[in-house]
Tab-separated table of C-alpha atoms and ligand atoms in Angstrom:
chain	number	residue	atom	x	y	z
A	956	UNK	CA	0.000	0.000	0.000
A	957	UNK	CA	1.263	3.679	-0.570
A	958	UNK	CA	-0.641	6.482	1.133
A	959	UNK	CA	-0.544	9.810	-0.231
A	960	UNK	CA	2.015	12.218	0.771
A	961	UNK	CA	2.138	15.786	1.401
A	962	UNK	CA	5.408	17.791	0.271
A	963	UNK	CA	5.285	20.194	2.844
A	964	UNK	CA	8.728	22.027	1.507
A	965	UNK	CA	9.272	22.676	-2.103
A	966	UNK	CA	10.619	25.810	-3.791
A	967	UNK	CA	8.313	25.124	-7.279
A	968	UNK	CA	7.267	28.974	-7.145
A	969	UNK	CA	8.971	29.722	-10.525
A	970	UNK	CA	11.708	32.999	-10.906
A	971	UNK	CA	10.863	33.760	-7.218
A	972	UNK	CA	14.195	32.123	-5.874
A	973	UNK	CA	17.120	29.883	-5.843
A	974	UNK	CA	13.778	27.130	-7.269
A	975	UNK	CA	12.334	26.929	-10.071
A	976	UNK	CA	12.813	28.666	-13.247
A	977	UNK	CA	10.116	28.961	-15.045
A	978	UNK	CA	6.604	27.328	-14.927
A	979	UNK	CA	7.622	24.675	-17.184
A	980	UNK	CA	10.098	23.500	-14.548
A	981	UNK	CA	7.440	23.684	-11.658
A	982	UNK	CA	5.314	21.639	-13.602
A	983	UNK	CA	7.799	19.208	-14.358
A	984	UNK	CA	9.129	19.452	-10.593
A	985	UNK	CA	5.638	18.584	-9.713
A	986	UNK	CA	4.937	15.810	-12.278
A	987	UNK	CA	8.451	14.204	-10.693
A	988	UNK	CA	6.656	14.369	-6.699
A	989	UNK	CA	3.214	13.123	-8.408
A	990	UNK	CA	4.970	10.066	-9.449
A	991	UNK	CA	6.769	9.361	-6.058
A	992	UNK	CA	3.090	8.983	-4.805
A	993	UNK	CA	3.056	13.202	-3.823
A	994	UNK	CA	-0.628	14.531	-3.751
A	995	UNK	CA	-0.329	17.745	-2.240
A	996	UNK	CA	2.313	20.445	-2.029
A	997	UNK	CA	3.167	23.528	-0.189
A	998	UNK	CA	5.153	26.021	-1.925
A	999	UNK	CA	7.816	27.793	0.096
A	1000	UNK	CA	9.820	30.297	-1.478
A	1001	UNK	CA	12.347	31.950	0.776
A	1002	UNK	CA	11.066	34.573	2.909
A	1003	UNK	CA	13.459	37.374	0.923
A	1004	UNK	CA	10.843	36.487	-2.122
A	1005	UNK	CA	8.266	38.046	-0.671
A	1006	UNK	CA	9.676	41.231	-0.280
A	1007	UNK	CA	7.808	41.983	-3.602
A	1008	UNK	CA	4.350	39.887	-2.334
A	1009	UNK	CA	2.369	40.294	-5.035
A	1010	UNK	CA	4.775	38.576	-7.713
A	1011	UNK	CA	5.156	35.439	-5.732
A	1012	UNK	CA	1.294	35.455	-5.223
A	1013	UNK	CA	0.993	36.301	-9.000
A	1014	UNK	CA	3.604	33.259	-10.106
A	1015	UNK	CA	2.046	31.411	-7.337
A	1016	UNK	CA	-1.397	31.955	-9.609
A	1017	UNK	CA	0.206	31.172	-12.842
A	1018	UNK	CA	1.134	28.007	-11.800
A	1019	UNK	CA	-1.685	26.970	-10.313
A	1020	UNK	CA	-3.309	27.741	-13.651
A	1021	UNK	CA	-0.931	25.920	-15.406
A	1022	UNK	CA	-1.205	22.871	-12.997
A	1023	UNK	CA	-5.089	22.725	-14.124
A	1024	UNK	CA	-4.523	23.066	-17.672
A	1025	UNK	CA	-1.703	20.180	-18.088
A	1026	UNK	CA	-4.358	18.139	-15.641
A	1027	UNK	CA	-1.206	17.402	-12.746
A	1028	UNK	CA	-3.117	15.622	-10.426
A	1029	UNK	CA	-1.640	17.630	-7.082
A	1030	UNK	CA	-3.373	20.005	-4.944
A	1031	UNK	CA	-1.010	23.324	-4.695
A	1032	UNK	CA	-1.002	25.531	-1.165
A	1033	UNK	CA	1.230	28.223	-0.247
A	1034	UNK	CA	3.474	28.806	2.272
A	1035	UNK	CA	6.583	29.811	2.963
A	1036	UNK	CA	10.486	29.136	4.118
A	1037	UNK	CA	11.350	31.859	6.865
A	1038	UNK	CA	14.853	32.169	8.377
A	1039	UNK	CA	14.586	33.582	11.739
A	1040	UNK	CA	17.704	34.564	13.769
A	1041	UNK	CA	17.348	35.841	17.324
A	1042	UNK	CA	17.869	39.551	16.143
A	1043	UNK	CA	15.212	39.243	13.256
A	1044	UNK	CA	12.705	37.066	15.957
A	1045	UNK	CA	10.518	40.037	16.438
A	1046	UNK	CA	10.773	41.518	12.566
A	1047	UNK	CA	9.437	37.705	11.669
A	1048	UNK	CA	6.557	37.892	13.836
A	1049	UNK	CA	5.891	41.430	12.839
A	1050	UNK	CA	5.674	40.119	8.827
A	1051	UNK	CA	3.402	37.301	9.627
A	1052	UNK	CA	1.042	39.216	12.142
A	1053	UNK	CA	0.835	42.062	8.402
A	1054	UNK	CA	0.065	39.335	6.471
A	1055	UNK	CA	3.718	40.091	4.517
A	1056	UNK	CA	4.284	36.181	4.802
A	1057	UNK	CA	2.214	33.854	4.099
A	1058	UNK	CA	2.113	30.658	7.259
A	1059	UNK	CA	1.649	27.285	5.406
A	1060	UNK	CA	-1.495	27.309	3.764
A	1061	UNK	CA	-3.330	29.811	6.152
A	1062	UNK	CA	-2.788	27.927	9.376
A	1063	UNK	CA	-1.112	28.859	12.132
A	1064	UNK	CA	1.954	27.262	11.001
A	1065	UNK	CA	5.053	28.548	9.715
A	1066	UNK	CA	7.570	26.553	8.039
A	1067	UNK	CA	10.900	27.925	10.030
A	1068	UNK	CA	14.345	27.237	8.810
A	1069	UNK	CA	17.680	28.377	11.479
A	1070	UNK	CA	20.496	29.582	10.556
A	1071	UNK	CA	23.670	26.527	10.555
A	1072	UNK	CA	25.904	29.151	13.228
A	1073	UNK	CA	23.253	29.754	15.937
A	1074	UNK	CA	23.423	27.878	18.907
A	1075	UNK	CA	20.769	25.796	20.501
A	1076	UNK	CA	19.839	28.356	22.713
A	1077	UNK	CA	19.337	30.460	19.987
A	1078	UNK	CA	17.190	28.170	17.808
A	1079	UNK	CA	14.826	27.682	21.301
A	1080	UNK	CA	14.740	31.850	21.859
A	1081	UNK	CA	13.701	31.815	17.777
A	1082	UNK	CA	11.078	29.307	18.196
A	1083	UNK	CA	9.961	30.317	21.073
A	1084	UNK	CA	9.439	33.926	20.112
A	1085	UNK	CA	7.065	32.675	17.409
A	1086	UNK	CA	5.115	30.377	19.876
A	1087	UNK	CA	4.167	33.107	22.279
A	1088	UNK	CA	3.826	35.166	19.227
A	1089	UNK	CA	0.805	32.857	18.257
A	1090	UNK	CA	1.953	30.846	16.241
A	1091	UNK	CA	3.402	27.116	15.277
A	1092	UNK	CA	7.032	26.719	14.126
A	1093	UNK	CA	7.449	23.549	11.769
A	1094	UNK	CA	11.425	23.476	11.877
A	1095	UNK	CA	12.989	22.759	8.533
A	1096	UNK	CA	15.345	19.769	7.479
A	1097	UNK	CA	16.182	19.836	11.117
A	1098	UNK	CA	18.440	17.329	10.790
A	1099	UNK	CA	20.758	19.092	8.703
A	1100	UNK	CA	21.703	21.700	11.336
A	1101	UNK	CA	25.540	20.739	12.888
A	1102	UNK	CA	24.711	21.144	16.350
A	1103	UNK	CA	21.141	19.120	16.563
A	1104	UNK	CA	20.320	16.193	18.892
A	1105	UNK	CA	17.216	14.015	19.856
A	1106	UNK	CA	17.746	16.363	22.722
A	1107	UNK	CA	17.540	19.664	21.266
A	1108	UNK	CA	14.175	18.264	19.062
A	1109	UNK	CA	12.932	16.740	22.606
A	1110	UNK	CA	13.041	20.618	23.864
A	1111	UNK	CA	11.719	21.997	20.677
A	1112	UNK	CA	8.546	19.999	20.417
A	1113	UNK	CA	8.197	20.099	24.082
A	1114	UNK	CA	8.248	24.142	23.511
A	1115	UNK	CA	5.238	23.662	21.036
A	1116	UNK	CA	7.174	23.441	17.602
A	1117	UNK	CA	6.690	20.517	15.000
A	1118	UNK	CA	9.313	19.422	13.236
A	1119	UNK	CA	10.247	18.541	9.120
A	1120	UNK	CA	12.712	16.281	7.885
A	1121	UNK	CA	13.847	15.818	4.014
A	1122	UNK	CA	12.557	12.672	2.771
A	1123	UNK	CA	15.977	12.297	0.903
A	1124	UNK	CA	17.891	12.537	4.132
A	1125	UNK	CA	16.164	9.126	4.867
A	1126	UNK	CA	17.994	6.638	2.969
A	1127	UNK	CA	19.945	8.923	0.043
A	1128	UNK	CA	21.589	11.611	1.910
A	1129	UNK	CA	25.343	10.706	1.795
A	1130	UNK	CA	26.293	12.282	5.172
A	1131	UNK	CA	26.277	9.670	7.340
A	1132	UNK	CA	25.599	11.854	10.557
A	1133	UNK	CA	22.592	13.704	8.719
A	1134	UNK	CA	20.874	10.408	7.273
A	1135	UNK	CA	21.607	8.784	11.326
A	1136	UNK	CA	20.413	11.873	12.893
A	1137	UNK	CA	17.232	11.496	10.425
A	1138	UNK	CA	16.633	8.164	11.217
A	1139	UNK	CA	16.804	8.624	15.173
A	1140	UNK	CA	14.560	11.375	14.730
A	1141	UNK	CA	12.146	9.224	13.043
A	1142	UNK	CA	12.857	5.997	15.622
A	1143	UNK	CA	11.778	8.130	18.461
A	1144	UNK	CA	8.778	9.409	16.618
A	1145	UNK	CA	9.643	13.107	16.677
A	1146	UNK	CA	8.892	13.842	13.184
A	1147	UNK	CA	5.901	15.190	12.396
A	1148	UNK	CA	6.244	16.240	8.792
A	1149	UNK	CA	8.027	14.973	5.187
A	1150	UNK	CA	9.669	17.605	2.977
A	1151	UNK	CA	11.687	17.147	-0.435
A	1152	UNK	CA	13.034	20.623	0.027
A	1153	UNK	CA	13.357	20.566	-4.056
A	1154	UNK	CA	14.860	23.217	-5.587
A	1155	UNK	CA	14.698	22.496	-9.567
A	1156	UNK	CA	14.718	19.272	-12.168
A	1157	UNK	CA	18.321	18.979	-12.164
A	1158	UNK	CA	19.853	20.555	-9.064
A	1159	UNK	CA	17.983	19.027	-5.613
A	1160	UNK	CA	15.099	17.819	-7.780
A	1161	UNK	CA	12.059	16.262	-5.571
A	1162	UNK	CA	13.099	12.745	-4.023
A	1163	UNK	CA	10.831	11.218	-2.007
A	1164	UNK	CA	10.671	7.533	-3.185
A	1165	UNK	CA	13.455	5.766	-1.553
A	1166	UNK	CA	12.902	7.782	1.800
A	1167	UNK	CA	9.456	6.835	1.695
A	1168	UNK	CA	10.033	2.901	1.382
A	1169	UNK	CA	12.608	2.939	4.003
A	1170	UNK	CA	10.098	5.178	6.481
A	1171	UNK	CA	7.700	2.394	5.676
A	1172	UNK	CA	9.928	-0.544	5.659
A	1173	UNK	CA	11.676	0.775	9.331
A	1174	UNK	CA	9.173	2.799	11.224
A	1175	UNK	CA	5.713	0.769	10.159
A	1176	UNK	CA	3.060	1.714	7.743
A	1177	UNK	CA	1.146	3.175	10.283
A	1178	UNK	CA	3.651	6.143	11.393
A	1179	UNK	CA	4.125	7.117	7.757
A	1180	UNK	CA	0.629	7.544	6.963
A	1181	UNK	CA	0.702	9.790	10.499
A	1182	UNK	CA	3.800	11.766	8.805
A	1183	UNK	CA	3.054	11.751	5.272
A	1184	UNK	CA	-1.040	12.537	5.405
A	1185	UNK	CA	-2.576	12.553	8.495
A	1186	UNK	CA	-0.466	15.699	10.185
A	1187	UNK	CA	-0.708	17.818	7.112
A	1188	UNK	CA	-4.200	17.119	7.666
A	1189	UNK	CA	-4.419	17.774	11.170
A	1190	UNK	CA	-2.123	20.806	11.513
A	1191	UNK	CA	-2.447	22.128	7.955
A	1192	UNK	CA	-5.749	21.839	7.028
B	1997	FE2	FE1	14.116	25.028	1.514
């Protein structure tokens, strides 16, 4: 069996960022995820995209359009990636609270990525600042920062925050500490959410497949139907 699964962390908003190029490539991004089982994506440019809002909403739009016309069969929300550092903490709330970023798909989630220097401290000040702020972190690819530990997710999630992992970092991810850490993260069942974190077809395209059969194969069918469709359900609905 092969439940659907929610990309919760792709940059397929085309010319907003380091993702996508042009719509063509989204769509093509998107067919990729559709065929690795993917049924519905959030798109998360980088927060710096939306200093212009209305042209990621606009190419947001367009590709939605285009989505419908070429008949992809993937529902498209939008969200996305903000990089908060304890001097920007307040700034960040400030932009969600105007409605200058969008949280994932009009929850009260925000898809929160740290920056690789801060210290743990400084990641729990970050998150924290959102909580009281209102609102839910969803740390991103958590297992890629340097300095991250079961204990350090223990404190997050215990703080309020839910937490991502790249689906890649699973069981293709060549650094053996990231793909371990990944795997721990998942054998204690702190992960609450799958992202593919794609960028474009041929640099970081969307890989989700072998991640998702060893999720299933290691940590039971039933925890990656919890991670792969029932959260996004429950926390981004
Ligand atoms: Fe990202």
């Amino acid at each position: 069996m092969s439940v659907p699964v929610t990309d919760i962390h792709m940059h397929v908003v085309p010319g907003v960022d380091d993702g996508s190029r042009s719509v063509e490539e989204s769509c093509e991004m998107l067919r990729l995820a559709v065929g690795q089982g993917v049924e519905t994506v959030f798109a998360t440019p980088h927060d710096a995209a939306f200093s212009d809002k209305n042209s990621v909403r606009t190419r947001f739009r367009q590709l939605r359009e285009a989505v419908r016309e070429q008949e992809i069969p993937v529902a498209l929300r939008l969200g996305c990636e903000m990089r908060i550092y304890p001097e920007t903490a307040e700034t960040c709330l400030q932009r969600l609270n105007e409605g200058a970023l969008p949280t994932m798909g009009g929850s009260r989630c925000v898809l929160t990525e740290f920056d690789f220097d801060n210290s743990r401290q400084e990641y729990l000040f970050c998150a924290d600042t959102l909580i009281r702020g209102g609102y839910t972190p969803i740390i991103a690819h958590i297992e890629r920062y340097p300095n991250t530990d079961l204990r350090l997710a223990e404190a997050l999630k215990e703080a309020g925050a839910l937490i991502q992992i790249n689906a890649y970092s699973i069981a293709d991810e060549r650094d053996p500490q990231i793909r371990q850490l990944a795997n721990l993260l998942l054998a204690e069942r702190l992960v609450d959410f799958l992202g593919t974190d794609a960028h474009r077809t041929d640099h970081r395209p969307p890989m989700l497949a072998g991640g998702m059969d060893a999720f299933r194969r290691l940590y039971g069918e039933e925890y990656a139907a919890l991670v792969a469709f029932d959260n996004p359900r429950k926390y981004l609905p």
